[in-house]
Short mmCIF file of N, CA and C in Angstrom, two decimals:
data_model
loop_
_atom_site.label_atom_id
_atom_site.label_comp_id
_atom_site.label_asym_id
_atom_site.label_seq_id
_atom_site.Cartn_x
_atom_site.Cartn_y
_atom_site.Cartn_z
N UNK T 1 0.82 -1.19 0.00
CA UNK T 1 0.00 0.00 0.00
C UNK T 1 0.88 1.26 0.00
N UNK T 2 1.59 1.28 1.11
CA UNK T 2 2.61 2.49 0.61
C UNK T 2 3.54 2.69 -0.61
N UNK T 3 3.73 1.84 -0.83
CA UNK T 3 4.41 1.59 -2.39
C UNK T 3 3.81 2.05 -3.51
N UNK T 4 2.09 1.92 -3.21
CA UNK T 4 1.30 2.44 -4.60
C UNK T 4 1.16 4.07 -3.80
N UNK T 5 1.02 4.31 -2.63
CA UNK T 5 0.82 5.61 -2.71
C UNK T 5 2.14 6.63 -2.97
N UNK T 6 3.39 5.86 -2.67
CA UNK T 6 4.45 6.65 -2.56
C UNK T 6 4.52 6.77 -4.33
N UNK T 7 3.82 5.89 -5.26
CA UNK T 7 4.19 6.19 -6.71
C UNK T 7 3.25 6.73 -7.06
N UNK T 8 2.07 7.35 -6.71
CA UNK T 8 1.01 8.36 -7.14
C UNK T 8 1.20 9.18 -6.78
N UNK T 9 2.18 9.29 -5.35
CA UNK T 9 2.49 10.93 -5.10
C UNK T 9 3.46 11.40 -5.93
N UNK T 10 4.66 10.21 -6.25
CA UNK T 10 5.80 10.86 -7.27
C UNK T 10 4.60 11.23 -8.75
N UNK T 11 4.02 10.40 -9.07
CA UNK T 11 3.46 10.78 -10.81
C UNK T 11 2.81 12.48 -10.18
N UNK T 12 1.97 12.81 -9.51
CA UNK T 12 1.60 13.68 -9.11
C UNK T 12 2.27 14.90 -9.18
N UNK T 13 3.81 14.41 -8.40
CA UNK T 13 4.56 15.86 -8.46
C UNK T 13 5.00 15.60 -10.09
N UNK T 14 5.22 15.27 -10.70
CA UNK T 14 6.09 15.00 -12.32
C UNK T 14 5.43 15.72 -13.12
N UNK T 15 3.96 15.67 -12.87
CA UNK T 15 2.64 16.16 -13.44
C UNK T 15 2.69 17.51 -13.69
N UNK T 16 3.19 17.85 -11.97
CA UNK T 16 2.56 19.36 -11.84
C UNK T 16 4.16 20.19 -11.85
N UNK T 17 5.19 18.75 -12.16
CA UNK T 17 6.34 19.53 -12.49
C UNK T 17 6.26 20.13 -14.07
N UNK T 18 5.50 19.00 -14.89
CA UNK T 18 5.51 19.45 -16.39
C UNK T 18 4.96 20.30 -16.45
N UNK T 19 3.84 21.14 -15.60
CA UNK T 19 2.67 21.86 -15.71
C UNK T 19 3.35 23.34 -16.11
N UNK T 20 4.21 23.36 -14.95
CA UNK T 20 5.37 24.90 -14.53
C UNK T 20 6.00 24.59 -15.88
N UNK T 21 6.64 23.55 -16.10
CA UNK T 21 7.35 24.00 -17.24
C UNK T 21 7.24 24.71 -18.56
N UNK T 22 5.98 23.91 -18.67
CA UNK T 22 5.35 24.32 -20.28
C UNK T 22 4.62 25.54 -19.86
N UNK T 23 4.13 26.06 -18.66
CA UNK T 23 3.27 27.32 -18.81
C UNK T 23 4.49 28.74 -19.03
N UNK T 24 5.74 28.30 -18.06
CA UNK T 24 6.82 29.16 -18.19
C UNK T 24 7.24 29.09 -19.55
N UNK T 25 7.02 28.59 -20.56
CA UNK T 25 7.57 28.50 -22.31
C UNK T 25 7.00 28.79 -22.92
N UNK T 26 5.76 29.36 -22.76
CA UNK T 26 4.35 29.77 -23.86
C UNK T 26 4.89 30.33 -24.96
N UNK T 27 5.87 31.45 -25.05
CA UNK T 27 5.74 32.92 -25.41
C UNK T 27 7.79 32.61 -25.68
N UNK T 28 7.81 32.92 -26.84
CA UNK T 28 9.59 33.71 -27.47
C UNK T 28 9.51 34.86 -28.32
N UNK T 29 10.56 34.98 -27.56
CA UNK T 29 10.67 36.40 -28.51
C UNK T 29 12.21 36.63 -28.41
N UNK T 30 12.60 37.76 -29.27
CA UNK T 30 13.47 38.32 -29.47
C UNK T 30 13.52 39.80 -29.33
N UNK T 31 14.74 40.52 -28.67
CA UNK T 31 14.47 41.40 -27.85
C UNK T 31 15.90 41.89 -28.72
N UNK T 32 15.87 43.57 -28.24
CA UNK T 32 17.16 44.41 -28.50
C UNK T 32 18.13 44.63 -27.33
N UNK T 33 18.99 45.41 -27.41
CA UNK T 33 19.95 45.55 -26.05
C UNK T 33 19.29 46.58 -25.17
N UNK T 34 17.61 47.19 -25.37
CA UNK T 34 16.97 48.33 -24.41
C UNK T 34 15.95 47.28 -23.97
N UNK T 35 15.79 46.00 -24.45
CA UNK T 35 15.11 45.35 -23.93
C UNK T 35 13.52 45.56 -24.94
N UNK T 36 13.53 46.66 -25.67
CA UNK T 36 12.49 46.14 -26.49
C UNK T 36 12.19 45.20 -27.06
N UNK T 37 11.29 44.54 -27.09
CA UNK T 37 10.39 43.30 -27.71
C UNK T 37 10.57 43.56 -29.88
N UNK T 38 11.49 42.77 -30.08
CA UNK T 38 10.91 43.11 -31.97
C UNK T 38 10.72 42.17 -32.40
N UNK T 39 10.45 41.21 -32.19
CA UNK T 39 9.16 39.78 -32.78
C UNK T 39 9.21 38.59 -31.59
N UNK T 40 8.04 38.29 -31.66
CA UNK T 40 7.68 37.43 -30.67
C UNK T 40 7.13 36.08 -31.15
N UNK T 41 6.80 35.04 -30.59
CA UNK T 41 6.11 33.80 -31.34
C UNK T 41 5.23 33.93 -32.42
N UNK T 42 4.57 35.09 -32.14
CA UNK T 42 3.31 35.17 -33.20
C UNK T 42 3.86 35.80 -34.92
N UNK T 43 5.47 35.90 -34.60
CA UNK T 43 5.24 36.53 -36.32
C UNK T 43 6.21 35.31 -36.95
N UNK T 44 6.46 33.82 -36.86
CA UNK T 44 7.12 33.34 -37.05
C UNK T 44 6.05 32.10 -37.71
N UNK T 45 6.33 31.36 -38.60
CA UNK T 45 5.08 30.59 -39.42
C UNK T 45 6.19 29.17 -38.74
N UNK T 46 7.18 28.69 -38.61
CA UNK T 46 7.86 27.56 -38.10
C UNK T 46 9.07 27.80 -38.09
N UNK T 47 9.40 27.01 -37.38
CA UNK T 47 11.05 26.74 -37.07
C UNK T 47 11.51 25.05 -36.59
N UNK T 48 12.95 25.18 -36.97
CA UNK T 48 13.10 23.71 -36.96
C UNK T 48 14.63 23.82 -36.44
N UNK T 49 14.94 22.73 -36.13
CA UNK T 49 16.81 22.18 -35.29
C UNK T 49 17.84 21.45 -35.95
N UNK T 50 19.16 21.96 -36.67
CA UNK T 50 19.57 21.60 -37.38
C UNK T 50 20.85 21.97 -36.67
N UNK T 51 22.06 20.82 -36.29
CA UNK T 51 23.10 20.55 -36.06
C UNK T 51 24.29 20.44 -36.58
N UNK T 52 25.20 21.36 -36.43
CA UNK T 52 26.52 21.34 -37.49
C UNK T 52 27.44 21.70 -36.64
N UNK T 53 28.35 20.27 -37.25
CA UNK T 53 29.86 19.86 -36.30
C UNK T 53 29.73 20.45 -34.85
N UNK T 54 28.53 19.72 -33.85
CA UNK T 54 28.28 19.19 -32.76
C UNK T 54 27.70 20.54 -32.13
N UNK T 55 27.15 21.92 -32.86
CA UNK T 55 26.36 23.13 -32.39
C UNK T 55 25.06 22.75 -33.04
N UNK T 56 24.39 23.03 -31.95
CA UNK T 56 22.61 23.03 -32.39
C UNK T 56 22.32 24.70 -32.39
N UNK T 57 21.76 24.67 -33.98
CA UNK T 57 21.36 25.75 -34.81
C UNK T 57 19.53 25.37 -34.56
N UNK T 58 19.28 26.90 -34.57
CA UNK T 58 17.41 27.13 -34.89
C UNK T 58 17.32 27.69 -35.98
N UNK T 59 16.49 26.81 -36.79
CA UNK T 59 15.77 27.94 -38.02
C UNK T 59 14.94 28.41 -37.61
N UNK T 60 14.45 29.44 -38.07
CA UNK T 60 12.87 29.81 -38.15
C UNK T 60 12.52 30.83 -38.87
N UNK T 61 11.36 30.61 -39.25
CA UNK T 61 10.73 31.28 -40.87
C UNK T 61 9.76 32.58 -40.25
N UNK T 62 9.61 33.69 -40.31
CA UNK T 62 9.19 34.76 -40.05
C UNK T 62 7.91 34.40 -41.79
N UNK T 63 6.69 34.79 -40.94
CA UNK T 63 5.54 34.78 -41.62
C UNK T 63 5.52 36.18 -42.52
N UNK T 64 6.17 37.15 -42.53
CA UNK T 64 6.66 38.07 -43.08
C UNK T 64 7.67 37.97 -43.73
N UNK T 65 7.24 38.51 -45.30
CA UNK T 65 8.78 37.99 -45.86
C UNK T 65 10.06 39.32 -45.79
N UNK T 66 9.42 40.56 -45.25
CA UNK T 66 10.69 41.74 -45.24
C UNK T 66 10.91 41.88 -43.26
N UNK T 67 10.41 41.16 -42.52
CA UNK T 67 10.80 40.93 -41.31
C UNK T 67 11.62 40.89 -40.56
N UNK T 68 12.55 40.19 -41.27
CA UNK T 68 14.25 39.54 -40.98
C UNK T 68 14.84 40.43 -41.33
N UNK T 69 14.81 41.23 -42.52
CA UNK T 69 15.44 42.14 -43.14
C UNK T 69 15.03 43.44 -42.63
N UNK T 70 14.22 43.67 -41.76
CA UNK T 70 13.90 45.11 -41.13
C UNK T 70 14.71 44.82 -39.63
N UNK T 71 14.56 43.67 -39.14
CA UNK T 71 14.99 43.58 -38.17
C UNK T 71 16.99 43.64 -38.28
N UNK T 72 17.09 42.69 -39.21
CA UNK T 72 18.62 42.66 -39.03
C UNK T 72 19.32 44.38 -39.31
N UNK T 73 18.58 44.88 -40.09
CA UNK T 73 19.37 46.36 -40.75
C UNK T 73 19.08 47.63 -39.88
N UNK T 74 18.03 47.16 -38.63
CA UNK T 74 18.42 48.19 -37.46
C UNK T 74 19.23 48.00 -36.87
N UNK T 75 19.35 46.64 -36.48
CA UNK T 75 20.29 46.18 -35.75
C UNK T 75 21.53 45.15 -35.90
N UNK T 76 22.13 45.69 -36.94
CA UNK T 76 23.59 44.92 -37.67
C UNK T 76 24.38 45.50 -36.96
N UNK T 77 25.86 44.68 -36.88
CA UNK T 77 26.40 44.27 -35.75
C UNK T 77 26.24 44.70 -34.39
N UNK T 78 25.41 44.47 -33.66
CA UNK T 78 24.58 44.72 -32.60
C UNK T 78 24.11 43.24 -31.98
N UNK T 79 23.83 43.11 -30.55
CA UNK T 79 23.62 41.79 -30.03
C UNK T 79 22.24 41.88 -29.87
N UNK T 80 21.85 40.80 -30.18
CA UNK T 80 19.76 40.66 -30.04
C UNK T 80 19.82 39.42 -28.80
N UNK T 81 18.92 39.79 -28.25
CA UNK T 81 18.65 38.50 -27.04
C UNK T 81 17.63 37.80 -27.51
N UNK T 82 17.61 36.37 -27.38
CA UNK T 82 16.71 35.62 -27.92
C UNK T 82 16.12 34.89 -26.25
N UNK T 83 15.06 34.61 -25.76
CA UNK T 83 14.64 34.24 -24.44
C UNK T 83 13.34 33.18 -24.95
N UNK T 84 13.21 32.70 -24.37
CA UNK T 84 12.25 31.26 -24.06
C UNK T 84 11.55 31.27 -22.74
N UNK T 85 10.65 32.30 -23.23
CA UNK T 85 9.24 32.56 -21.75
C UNK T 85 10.62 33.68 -21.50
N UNK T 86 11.04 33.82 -20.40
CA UNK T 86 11.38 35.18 -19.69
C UNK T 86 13.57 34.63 -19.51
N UNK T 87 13.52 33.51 -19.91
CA UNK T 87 14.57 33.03 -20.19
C UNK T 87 15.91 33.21 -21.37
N UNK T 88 16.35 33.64 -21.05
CA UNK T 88 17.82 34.47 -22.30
C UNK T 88 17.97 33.09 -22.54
N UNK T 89 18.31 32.73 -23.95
CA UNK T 89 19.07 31.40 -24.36
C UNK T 89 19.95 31.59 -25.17
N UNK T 90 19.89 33.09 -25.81
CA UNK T 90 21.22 32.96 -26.65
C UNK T 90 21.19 34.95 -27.09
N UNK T 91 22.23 35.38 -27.20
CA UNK T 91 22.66 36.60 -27.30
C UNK T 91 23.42 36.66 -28.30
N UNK T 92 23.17 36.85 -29.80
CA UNK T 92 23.90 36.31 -30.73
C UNK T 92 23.98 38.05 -31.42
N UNK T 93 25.35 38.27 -32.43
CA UNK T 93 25.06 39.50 -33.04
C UNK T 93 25.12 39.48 -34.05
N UNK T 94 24.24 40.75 -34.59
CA UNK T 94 23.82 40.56 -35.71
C UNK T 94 25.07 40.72 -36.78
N UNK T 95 25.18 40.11 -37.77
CA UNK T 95 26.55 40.16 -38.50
C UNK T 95 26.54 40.46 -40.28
N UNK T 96 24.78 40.25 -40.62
CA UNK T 96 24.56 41.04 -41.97
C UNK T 96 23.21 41.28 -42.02
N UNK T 97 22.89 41.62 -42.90
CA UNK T 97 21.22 42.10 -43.32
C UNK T 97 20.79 40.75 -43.58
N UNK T 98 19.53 40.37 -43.40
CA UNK T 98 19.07 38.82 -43.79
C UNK T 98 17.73 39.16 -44.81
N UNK T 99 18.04 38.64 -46.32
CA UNK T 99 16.99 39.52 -47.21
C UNK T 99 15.92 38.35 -47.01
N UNK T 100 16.33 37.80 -46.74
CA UNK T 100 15.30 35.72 -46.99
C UNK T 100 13.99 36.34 -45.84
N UNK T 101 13.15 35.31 -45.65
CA UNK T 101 12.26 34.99 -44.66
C UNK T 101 12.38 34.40 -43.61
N UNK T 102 13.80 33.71 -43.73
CA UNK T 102 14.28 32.85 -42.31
C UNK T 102 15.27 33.21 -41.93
N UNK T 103 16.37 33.45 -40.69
CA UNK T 103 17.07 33.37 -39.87
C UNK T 103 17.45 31.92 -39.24
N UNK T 104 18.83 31.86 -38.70
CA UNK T 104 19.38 31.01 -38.33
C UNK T 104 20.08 31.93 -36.84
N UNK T 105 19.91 30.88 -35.85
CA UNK T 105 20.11 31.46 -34.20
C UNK T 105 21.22 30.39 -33.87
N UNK T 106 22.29 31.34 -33.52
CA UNK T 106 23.41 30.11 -33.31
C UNK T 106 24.03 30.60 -31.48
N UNK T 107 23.32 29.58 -31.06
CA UNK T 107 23.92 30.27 -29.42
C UNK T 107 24.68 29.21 -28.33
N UNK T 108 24.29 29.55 -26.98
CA UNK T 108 25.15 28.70 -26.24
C UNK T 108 23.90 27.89 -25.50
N UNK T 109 22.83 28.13 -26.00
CA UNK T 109 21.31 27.05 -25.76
C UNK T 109 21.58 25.67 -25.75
N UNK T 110 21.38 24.99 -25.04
CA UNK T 110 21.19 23.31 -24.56
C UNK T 110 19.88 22.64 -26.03
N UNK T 111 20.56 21.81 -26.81
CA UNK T 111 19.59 21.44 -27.25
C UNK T 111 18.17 20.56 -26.79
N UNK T 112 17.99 20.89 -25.69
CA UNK T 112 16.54 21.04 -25.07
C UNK T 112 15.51 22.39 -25.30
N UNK T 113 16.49 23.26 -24.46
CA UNK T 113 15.93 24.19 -24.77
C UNK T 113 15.75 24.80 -26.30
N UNK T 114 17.09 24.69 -27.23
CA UNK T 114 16.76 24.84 -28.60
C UNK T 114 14.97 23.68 -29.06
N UNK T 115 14.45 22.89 -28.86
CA UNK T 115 13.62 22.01 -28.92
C UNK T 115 12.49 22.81 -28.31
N UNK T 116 12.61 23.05 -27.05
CA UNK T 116 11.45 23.91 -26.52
C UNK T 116 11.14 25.24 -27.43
N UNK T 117 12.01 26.11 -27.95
CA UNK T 117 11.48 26.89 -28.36
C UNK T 117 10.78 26.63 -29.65
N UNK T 118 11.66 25.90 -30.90
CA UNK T 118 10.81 24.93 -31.42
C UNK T 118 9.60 24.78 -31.52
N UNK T 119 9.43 24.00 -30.31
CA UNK T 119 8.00 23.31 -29.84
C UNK T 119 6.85 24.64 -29.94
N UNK T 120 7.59 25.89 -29.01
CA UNK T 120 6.70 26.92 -29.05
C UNK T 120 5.97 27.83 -30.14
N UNK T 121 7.20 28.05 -31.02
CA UNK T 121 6.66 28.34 -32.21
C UNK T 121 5.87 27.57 -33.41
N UNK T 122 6.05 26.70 -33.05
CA UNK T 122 5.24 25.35 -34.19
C UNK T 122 4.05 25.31 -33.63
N UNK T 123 3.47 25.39 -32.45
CA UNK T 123 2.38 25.10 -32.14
C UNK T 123 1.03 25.70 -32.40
#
């Protein structure tokens, strides 16, 4: 008997550990060095995780196709913060104008967290 309750209390906490997790990840965005907000989950149509010589890279496609390119040409060589819910994951700078619809995020993010954000924008 204690055995089944001691493993409904662990599933219980696991539960309401996943709960915190995913509510703290709703929302990414990308931010400037004043901390302004310049795109958030909602202007991004997908993104995906692509690995080269052992760094995990993020794509992601801005639902706007002059987006990337407004964003990179305020802020070329300049550092953008990229965060996951209220979380910094990568501080990368900007290094040319990006004319495309997608961007590539190359940081010091755990490919978990590269996955979570992922997850957030795809959904």
């Amino acid at each position: 008997m204690r055995l089944i309750v001691s493993a409904l209390a662990a599933m219980f906490l696991l539960v309401g550990c996943q709960q915190d997790i995913n509510n703290g990840y709703s929302e990414v965005s990308i931010q400037d060095q004043d901390g302004q907000v310049l795109v958030t989950s909602s202007d991004f149509k997908g993104a995906s995780i692509d690995e080269n010589q052992g760094r995990v890279l993020v794509t992601a496609n801005f639902k706007g196709s002059d987006t990337a390119e407004e964003v990179t040409e305020q802020h070329l060589n300049e550092k953008i913060y990229v965060y996951l819910g209220d979380k910094e994951i990568a501080s990368p700078t900007v290094q040319t104008v990006i004319t495309s619809d997608s961007i590539q995020i190359a940081g010091d993010f755990t490919k978990e967290e590269a996955e979570q954000f992922v997850d957030v924008i795809n959904q």
